[in-house]
Short mmCIF file of C-alpha atoms in Angstrom, two decimals:
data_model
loop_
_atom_site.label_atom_id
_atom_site.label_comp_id
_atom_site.label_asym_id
_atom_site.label_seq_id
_atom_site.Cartn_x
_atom_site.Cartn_y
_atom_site.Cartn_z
CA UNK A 1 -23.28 -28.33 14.75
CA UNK A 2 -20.92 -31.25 13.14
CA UNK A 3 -20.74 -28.92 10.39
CA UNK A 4 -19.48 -25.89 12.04
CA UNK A 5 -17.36 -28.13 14.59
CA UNK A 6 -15.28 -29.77 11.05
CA UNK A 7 -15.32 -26.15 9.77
CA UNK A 8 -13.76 -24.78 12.84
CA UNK A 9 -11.13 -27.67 13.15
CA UNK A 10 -10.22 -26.83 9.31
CA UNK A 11 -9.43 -23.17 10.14
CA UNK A 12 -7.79 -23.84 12.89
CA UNK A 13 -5.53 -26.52 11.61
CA UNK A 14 -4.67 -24.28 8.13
CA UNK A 15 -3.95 -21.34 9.94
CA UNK A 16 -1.65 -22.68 12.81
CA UNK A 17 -0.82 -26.48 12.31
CA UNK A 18 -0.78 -26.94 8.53
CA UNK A 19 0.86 -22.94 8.17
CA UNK A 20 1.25 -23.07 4.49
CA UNK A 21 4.75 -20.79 5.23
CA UNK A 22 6.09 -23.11 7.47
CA UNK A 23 5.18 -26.70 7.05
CA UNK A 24 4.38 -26.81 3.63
CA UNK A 25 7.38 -24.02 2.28
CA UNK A 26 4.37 -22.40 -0.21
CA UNK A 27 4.90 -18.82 -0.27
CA UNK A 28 8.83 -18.65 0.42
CA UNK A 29 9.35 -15.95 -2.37
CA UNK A 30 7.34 -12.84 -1.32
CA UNK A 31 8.12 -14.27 2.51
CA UNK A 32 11.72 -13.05 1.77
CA UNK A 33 11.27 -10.16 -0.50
CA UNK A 34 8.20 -8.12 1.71
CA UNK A 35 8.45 -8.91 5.03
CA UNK A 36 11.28 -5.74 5.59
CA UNK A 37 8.48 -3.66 6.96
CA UNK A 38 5.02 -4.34 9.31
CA UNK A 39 2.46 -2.20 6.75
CA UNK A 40 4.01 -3.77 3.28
CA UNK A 41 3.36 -7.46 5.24
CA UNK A 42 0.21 -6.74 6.02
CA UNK A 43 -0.73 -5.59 2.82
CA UNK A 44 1.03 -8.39 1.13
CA UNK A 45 -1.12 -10.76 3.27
CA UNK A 46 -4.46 -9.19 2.61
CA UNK A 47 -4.43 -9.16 -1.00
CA UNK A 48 -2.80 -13.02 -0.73
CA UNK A 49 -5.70 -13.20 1.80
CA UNK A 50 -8.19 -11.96 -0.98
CA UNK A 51 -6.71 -14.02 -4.14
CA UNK A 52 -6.55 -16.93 -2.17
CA UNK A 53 -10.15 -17.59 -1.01
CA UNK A 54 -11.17 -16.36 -5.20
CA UNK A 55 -9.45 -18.94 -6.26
CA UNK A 56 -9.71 -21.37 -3.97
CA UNK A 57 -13.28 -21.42 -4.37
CA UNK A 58 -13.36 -20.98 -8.34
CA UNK A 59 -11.20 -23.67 -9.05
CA UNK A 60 -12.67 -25.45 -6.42
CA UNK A 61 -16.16 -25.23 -8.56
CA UNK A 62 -14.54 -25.73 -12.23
CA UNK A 63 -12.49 -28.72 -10.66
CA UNK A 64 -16.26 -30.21 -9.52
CA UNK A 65 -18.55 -28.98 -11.85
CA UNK A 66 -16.57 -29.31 -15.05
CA UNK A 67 -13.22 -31.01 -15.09
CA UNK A 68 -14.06 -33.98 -12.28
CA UNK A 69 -15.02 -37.35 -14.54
CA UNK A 70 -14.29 -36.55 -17.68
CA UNK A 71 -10.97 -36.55 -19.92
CA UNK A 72 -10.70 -32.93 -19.25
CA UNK A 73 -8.88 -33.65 -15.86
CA UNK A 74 -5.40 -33.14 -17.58
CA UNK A 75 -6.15 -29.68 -18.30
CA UNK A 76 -6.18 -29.01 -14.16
CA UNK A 77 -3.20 -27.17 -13.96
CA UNK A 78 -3.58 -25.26 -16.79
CA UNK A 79 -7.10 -23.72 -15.94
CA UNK A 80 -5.99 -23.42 -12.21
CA UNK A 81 -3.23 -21.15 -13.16
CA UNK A 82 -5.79 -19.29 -15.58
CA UNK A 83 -8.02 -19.25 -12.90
CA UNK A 84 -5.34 -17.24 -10.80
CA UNK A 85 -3.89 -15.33 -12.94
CA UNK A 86 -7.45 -13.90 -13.60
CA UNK A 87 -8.30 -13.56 -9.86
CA UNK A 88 -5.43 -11.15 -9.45
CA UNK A 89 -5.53 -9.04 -12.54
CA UNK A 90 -8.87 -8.29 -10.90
CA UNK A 91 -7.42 -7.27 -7.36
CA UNK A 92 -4.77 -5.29 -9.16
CA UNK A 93 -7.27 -3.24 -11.11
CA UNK A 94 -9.17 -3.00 -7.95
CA UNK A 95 -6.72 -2.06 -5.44
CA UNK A 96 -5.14 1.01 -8.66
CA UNK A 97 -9.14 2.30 -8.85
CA UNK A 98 -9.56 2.54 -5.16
CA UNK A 99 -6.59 2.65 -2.89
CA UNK A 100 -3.51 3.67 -5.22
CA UNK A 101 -1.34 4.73 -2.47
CA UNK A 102 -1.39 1.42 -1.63
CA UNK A 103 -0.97 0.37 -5.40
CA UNK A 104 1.80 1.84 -5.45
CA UNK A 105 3.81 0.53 -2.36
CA UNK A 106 3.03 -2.59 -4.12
CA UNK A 107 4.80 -2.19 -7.05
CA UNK A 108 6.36 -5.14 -8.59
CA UNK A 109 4.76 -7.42 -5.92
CA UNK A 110 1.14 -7.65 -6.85
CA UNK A 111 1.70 -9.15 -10.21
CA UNK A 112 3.78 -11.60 -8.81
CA UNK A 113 1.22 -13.32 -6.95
CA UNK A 114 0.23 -15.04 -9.66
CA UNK A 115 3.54 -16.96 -9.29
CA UNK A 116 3.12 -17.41 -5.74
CA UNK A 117 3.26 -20.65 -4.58
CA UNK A 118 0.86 -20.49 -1.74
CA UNK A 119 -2.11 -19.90 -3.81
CA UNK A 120 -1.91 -22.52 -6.33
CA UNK A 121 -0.52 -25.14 -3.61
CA UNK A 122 -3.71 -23.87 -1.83
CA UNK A 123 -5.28 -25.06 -4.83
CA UNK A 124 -3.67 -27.91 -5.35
CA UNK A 125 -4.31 -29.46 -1.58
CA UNK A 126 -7.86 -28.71 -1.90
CA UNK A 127 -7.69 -31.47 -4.72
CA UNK A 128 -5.46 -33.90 -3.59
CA UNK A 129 -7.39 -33.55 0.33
CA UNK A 130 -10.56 -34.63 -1.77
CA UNK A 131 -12.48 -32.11 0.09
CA UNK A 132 -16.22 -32.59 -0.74
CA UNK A 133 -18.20 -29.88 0.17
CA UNK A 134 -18.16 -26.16 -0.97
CA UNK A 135 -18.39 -24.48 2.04
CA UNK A 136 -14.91 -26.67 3.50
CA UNK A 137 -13.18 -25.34 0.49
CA UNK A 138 -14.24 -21.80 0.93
CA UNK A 139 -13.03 -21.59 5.29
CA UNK A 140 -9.93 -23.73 4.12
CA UNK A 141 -8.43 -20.93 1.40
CA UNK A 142 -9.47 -18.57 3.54
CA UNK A 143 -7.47 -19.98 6.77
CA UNK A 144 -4.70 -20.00 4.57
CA UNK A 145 -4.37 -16.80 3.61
CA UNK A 146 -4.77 -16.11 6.87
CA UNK A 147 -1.94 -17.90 7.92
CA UNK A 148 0.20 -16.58 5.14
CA UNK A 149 -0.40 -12.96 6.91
CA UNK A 150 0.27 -14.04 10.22
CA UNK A 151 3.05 -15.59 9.01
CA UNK A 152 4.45 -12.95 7.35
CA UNK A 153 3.68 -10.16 9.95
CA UNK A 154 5.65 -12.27 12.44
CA UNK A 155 8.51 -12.03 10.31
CA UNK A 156 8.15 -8.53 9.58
CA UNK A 157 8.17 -7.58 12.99
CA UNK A 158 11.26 -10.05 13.68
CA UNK A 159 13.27 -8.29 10.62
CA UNK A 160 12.54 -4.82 11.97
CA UNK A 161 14.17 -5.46 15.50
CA UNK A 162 16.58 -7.73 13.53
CA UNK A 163 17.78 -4.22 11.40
CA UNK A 164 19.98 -3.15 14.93
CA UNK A 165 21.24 -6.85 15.84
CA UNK A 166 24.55 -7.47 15.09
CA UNK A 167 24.68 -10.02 12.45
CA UNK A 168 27.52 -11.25 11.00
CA UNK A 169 27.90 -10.14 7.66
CA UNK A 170 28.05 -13.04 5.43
CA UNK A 171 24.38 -13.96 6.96
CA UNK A 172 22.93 -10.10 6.43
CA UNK A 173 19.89 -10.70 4.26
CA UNK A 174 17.95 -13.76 3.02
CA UNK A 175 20.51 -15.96 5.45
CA UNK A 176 19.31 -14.81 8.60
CA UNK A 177 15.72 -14.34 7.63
CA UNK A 178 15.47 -18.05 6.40
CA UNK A 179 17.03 -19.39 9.64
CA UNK A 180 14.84 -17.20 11.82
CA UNK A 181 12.02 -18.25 9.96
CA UNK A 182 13.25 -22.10 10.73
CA UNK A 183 13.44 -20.98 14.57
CA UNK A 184 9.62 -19.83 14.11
CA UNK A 185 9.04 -22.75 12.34
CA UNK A 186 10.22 -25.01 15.35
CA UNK A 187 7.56 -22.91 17.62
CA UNK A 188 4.92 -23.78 15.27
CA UNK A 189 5.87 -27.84 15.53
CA UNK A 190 4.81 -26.89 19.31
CA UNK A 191 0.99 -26.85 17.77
CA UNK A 192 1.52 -30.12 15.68
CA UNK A 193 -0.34 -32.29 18.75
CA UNK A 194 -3.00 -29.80 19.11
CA UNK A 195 -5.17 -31.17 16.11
CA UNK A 196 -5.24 -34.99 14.76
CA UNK B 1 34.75 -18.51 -39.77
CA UNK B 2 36.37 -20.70 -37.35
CA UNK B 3 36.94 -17.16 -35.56
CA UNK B 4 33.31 -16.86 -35.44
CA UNK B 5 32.73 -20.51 -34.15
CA UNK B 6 35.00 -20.02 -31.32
CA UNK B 7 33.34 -16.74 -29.80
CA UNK B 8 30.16 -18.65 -29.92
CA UNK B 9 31.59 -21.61 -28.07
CA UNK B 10 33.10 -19.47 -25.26
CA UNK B 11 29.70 -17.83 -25.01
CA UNK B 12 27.92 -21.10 -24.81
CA UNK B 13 30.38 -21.89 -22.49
CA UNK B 14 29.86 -18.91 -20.37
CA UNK B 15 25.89 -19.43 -20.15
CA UNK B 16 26.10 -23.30 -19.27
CA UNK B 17 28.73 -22.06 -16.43
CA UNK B 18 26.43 -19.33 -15.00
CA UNK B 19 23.71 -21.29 -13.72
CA UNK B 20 26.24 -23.62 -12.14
CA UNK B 21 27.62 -20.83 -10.09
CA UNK B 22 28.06 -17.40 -10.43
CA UNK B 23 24.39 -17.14 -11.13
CA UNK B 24 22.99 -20.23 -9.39
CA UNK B 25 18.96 -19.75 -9.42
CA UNK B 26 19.29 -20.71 -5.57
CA UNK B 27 22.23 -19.45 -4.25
CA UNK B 28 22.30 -15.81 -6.01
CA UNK B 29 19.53 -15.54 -7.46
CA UNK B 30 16.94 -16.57 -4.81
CA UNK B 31 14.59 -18.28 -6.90
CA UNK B 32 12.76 -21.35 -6.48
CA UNK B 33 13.10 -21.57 -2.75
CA UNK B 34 9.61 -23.09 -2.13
CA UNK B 35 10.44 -27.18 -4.00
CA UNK B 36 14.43 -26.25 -2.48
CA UNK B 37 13.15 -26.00 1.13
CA UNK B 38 10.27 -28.66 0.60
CA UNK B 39 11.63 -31.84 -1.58
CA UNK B 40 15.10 -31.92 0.37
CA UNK B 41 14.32 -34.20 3.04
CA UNK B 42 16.14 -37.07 1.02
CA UNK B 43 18.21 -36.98 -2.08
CA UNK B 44 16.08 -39.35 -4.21
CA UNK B 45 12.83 -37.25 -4.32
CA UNK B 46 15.56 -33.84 -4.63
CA UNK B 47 17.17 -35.99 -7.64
CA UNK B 48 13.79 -36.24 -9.01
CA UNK B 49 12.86 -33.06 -9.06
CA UNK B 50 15.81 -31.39 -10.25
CA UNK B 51 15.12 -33.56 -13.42
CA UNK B 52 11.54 -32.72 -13.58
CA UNK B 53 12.72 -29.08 -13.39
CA UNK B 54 15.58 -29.09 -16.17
CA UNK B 55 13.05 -31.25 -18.82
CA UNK B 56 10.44 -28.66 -18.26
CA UNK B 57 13.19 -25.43 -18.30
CA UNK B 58 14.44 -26.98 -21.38
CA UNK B 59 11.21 -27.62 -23.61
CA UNK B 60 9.56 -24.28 -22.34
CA UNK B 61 12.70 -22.38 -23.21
CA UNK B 62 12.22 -23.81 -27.06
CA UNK B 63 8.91 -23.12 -26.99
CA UNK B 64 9.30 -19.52 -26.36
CA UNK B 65 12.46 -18.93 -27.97
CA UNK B 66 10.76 -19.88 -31.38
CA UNK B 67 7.62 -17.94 -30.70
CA UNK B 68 9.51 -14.88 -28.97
CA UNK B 69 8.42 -12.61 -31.67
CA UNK B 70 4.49 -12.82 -31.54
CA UNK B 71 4.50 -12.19 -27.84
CA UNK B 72 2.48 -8.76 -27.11
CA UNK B 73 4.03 -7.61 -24.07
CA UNK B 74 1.13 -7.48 -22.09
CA UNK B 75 0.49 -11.11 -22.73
CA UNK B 76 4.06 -12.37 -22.51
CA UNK B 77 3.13 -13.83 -18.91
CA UNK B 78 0.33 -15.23 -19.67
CA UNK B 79 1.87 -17.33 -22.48
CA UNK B 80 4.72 -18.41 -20.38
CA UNK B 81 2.79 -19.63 -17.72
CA UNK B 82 0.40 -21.83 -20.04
CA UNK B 83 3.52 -23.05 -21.74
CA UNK B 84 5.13 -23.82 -18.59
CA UNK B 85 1.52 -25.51 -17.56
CA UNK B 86 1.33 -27.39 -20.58
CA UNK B 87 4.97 -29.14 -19.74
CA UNK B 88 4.74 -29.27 -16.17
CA UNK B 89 1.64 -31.62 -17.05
CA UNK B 90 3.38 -34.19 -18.99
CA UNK B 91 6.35 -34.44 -16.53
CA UNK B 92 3.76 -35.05 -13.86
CA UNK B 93 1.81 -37.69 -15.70
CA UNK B 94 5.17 -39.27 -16.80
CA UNK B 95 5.74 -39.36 -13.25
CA UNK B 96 2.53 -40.68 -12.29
CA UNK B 97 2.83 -43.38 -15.11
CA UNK B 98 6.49 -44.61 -14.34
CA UNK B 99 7.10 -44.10 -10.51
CA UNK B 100 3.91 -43.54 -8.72
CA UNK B 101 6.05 -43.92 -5.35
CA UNK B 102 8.09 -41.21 -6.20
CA UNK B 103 5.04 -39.10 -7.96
CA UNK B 104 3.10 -39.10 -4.33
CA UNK B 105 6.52 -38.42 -2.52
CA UNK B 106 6.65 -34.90 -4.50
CA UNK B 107 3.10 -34.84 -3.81
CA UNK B 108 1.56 -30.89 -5.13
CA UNK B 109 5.31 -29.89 -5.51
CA UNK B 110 5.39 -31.47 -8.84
CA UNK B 111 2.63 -28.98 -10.54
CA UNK B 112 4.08 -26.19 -8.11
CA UNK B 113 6.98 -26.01 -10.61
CA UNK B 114 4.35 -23.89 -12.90
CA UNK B 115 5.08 -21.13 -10.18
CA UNK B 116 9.03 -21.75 -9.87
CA UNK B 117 10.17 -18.47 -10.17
CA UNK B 118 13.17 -19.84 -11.97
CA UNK B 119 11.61 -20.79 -15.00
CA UNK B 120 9.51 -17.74 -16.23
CA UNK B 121 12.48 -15.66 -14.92
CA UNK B 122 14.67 -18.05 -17.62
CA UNK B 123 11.67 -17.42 -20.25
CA UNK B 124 11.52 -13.63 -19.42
CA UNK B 125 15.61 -12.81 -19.32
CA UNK B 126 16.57 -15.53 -22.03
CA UNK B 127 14.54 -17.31 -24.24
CA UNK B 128 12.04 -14.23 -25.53
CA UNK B 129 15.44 -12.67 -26.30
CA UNK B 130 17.93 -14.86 -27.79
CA UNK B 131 17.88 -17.13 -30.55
CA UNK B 132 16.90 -21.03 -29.83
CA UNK B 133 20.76 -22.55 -29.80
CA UNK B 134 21.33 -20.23 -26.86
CA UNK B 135 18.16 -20.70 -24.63
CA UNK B 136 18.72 -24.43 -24.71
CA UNK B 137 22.13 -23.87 -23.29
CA UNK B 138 20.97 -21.67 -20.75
CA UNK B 139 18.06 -24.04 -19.28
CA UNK B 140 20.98 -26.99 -19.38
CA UNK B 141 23.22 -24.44 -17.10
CA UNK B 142 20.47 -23.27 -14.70
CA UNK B 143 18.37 -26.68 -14.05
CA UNK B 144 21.78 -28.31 -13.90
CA UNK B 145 22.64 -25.57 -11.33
CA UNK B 146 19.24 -26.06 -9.94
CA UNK B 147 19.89 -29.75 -9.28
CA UNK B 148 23.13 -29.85 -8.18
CA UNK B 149 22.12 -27.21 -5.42
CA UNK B 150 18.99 -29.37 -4.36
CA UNK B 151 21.12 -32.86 -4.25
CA UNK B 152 24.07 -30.94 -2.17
CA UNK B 153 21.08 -29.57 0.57
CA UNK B 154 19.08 -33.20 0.32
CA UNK B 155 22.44 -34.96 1.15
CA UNK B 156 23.54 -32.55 3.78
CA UNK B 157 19.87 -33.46 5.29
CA UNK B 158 19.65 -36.65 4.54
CA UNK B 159 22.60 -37.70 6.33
CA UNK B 160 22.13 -35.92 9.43
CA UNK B 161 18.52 -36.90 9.77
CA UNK B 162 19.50 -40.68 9.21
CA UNK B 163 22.94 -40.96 9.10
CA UNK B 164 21.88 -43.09 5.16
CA UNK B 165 22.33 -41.50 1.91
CA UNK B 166 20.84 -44.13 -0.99
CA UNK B 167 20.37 -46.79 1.63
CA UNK B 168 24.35 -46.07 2.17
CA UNK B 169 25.04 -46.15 6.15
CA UNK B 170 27.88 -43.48 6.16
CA UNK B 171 27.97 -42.63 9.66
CA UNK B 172 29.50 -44.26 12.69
CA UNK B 173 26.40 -46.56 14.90
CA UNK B 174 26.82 -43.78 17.65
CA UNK B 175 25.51 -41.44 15.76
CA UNK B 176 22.02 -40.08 16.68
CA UNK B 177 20.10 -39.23 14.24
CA UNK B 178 18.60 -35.41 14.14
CA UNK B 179 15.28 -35.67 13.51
CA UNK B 180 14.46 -32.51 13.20
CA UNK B 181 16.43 -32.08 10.19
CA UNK B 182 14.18 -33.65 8.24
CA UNK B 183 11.60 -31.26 9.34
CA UNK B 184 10.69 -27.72 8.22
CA UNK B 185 12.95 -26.51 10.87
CA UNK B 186 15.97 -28.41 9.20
CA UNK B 187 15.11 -27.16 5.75
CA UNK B 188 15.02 -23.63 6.92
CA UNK B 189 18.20 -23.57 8.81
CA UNK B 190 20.48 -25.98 6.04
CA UNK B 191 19.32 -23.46 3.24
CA UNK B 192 20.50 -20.37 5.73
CA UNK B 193 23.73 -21.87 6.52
CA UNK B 194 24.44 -22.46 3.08
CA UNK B 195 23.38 -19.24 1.39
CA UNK B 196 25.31 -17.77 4.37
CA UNK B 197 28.52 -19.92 3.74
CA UNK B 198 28.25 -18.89 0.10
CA UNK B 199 28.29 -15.52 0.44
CA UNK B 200 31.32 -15.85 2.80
CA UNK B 201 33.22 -17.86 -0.47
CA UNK B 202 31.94 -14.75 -2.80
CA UNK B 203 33.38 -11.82 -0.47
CA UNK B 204 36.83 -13.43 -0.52
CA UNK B 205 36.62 -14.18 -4.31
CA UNK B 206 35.75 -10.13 -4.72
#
């Protein structure tokens, strides 16, 4: 029961308190460049979704089993990123074998994962958090990929109804999407209180 | 000769002006937005950074400039980002070693600069192209571009958040701070502004 009640609080607390997107900034690039349209979003977030919870929990175990103790600690970023950069060649040959029409509404954006922030600062907190146990690691990349596509589906379907506002046109573009998203960002401080 | 020399000054001249402006990695080019929005609550840790940023642009752009003709292109990535890795280490146990405060300010940022767009884009556009003279040049331009942009934002922050910049009290004693600049919120809305308010310069320059 304590288990499942610390597992619980994690989610919760990565997917709406901690919001990579918004409290931590990971994830800023493909924020801006797919969040034009609902369905791209969504997609985006699911295969961030997927990469992120590999990888969390692979480097999680090479970080334990392998690196932890021994003078092969300084080699931590350098297997993470190998460790990611694997995890999503594997999702790209995946998604091209069995859903190419999505594939291909990817394009450019699926091998650009690898450089997105979110997954190794996922990484990267699950280190410097010291979390102990497996299982912890496993909910806690999940939540946040969760978060990412929440994040970025609330954006999307800002920037949709945004298309017929009047803007002004010096703020058209990344502008107006990066002070919206610090508007959304302000309703997420609302949830800071809800969790230690 | 000297003819020579001179077209290759202006063009070093060019590249080191680029990143500064007309293509600023943050303001034009959109890259590196995640250590802009997040190290930019004060100007010390943005100071920091930007250095931390140019060191690495600089030694990876050698790197690859002098192996730029054994990359297979279906590798090319790969070998940038383990470059990038292998520098963004030593900066980060420099850090550690020399100014732990400042090293657990920057917190995961630090090794986030593996994934700064800015530098693979750098090792993809310049340095697996052009000779080694040139690439150096270019990583001077951009991270100088790069940390000019972040100390302009941190100030702009800093000083509205406390009304201090370096310990400095610049504002008047009525002045309330805004907390919420140095929040996410601030970040976001600072780095909208600005892009917005450069874009407004640009169209009038055009």
């Amino acid at each position: 029961m304590d288990t499942l009640n610390i597992l619980l609080m994690g989610f919760i607390s990565i997917v709406i308190v901690n919001n990579l997107v918004f409290t931590k900034f990971l994830g800023i690039c493909p924020y801006l460049g797919v969040s034009g349209r609902i369905d791209m979003a969504f997609g985006m977030g699911m295969a961030v979704t997927f990469v992120v919870t590999l990888s969390g929990t692979l480097t999680w175990l090479i970080d334990h089993l392998i690196l932890m103790g021994t003078p092969l600690e300084v080699t931590r970023y350098v297997c993470f990123i190998l460790v990611i950069a694997g995890a999503v060649q594997l999702v790209e040959m995946y998604l091209r074998k069995f859903f190419p029409s999505l594939y291909e509404s990817f394009g450019i954006f699926l091998p650009l994962i690898t450089t997105n922030c979110a997954i190794l600062g996922m990484c990267l907190f699950i280190n410097l958090w010291g979390i102990e146990s497996l299982l912890e690691a496993v909910v806690l990349s999940f939540g946040a990929g969760i978060g990412f596509t929440m994040a970025i589906c609330i954006m999307a379907g800002i920037r949709e109804n945004l298309n017929m506002a009047d803007v002004p046109k010096c703020l058209k573009g990344a502008p107006i999407t990066l002070i919206t998203a610090g508007i959304l960002a302000m309703a997420f401080m609302g949830f800071a209180g809800m969790i230690r | 000769m000297t003819g020579k020399t001179e077209v290759q000054n202006t063009a070093y001249r060019q590249t080191l002006l680029a990143g500064l402006w007309r293509e600023n990695p943050v303001f034009r080019l959109l890259l590196g937005m995640c250590p802009t929005l997040a190290v930019t609550a004060a100007v010390k840790p943005a100071f920091t950074m930007g250095c931390c940023v140019i060191f690495v642009l600089v030694c990876s752009n050698i790197i690859i400039s002098l192996m730029r003709d054994l990359l297979k292109p279906h590798l090319r990535i790969l070998m940038f980002t383990l470059t990038i890795a292998t520098f963004v280490t030593i900066a980060d146990l420099f850090l550690k070693a020399f100014v732990p405060e400042m090293s657990e300010t920057l917190g995961p940022y630090v090794p986030l600069i593996i994934v700064n767009c800015i530098i693979i884009c750098r090792a993809e556009a310049c340095a697996s192209k052009n000779g080694i003279v040139i690439s150096i040049v270019d990583a001077v331009g951009m991270g100088a571009g790069f940390t000019v942009t972040l100390c302009t934002l941190a100030s702009i922050r800093e000083l509205l958040s406390t009304g201090k910049i370096f310990e400095m009290q610049l504002m008047p004693e009525a002045f309330v701070p805004w907390a919420a600049m140095s929040m996410p919120v601030g970040a976001f809305i600072t780095l909208g502004l600005m892009l917005g308010l450069v874009n407004k310069i640009t169209n009038k320059e055009a």
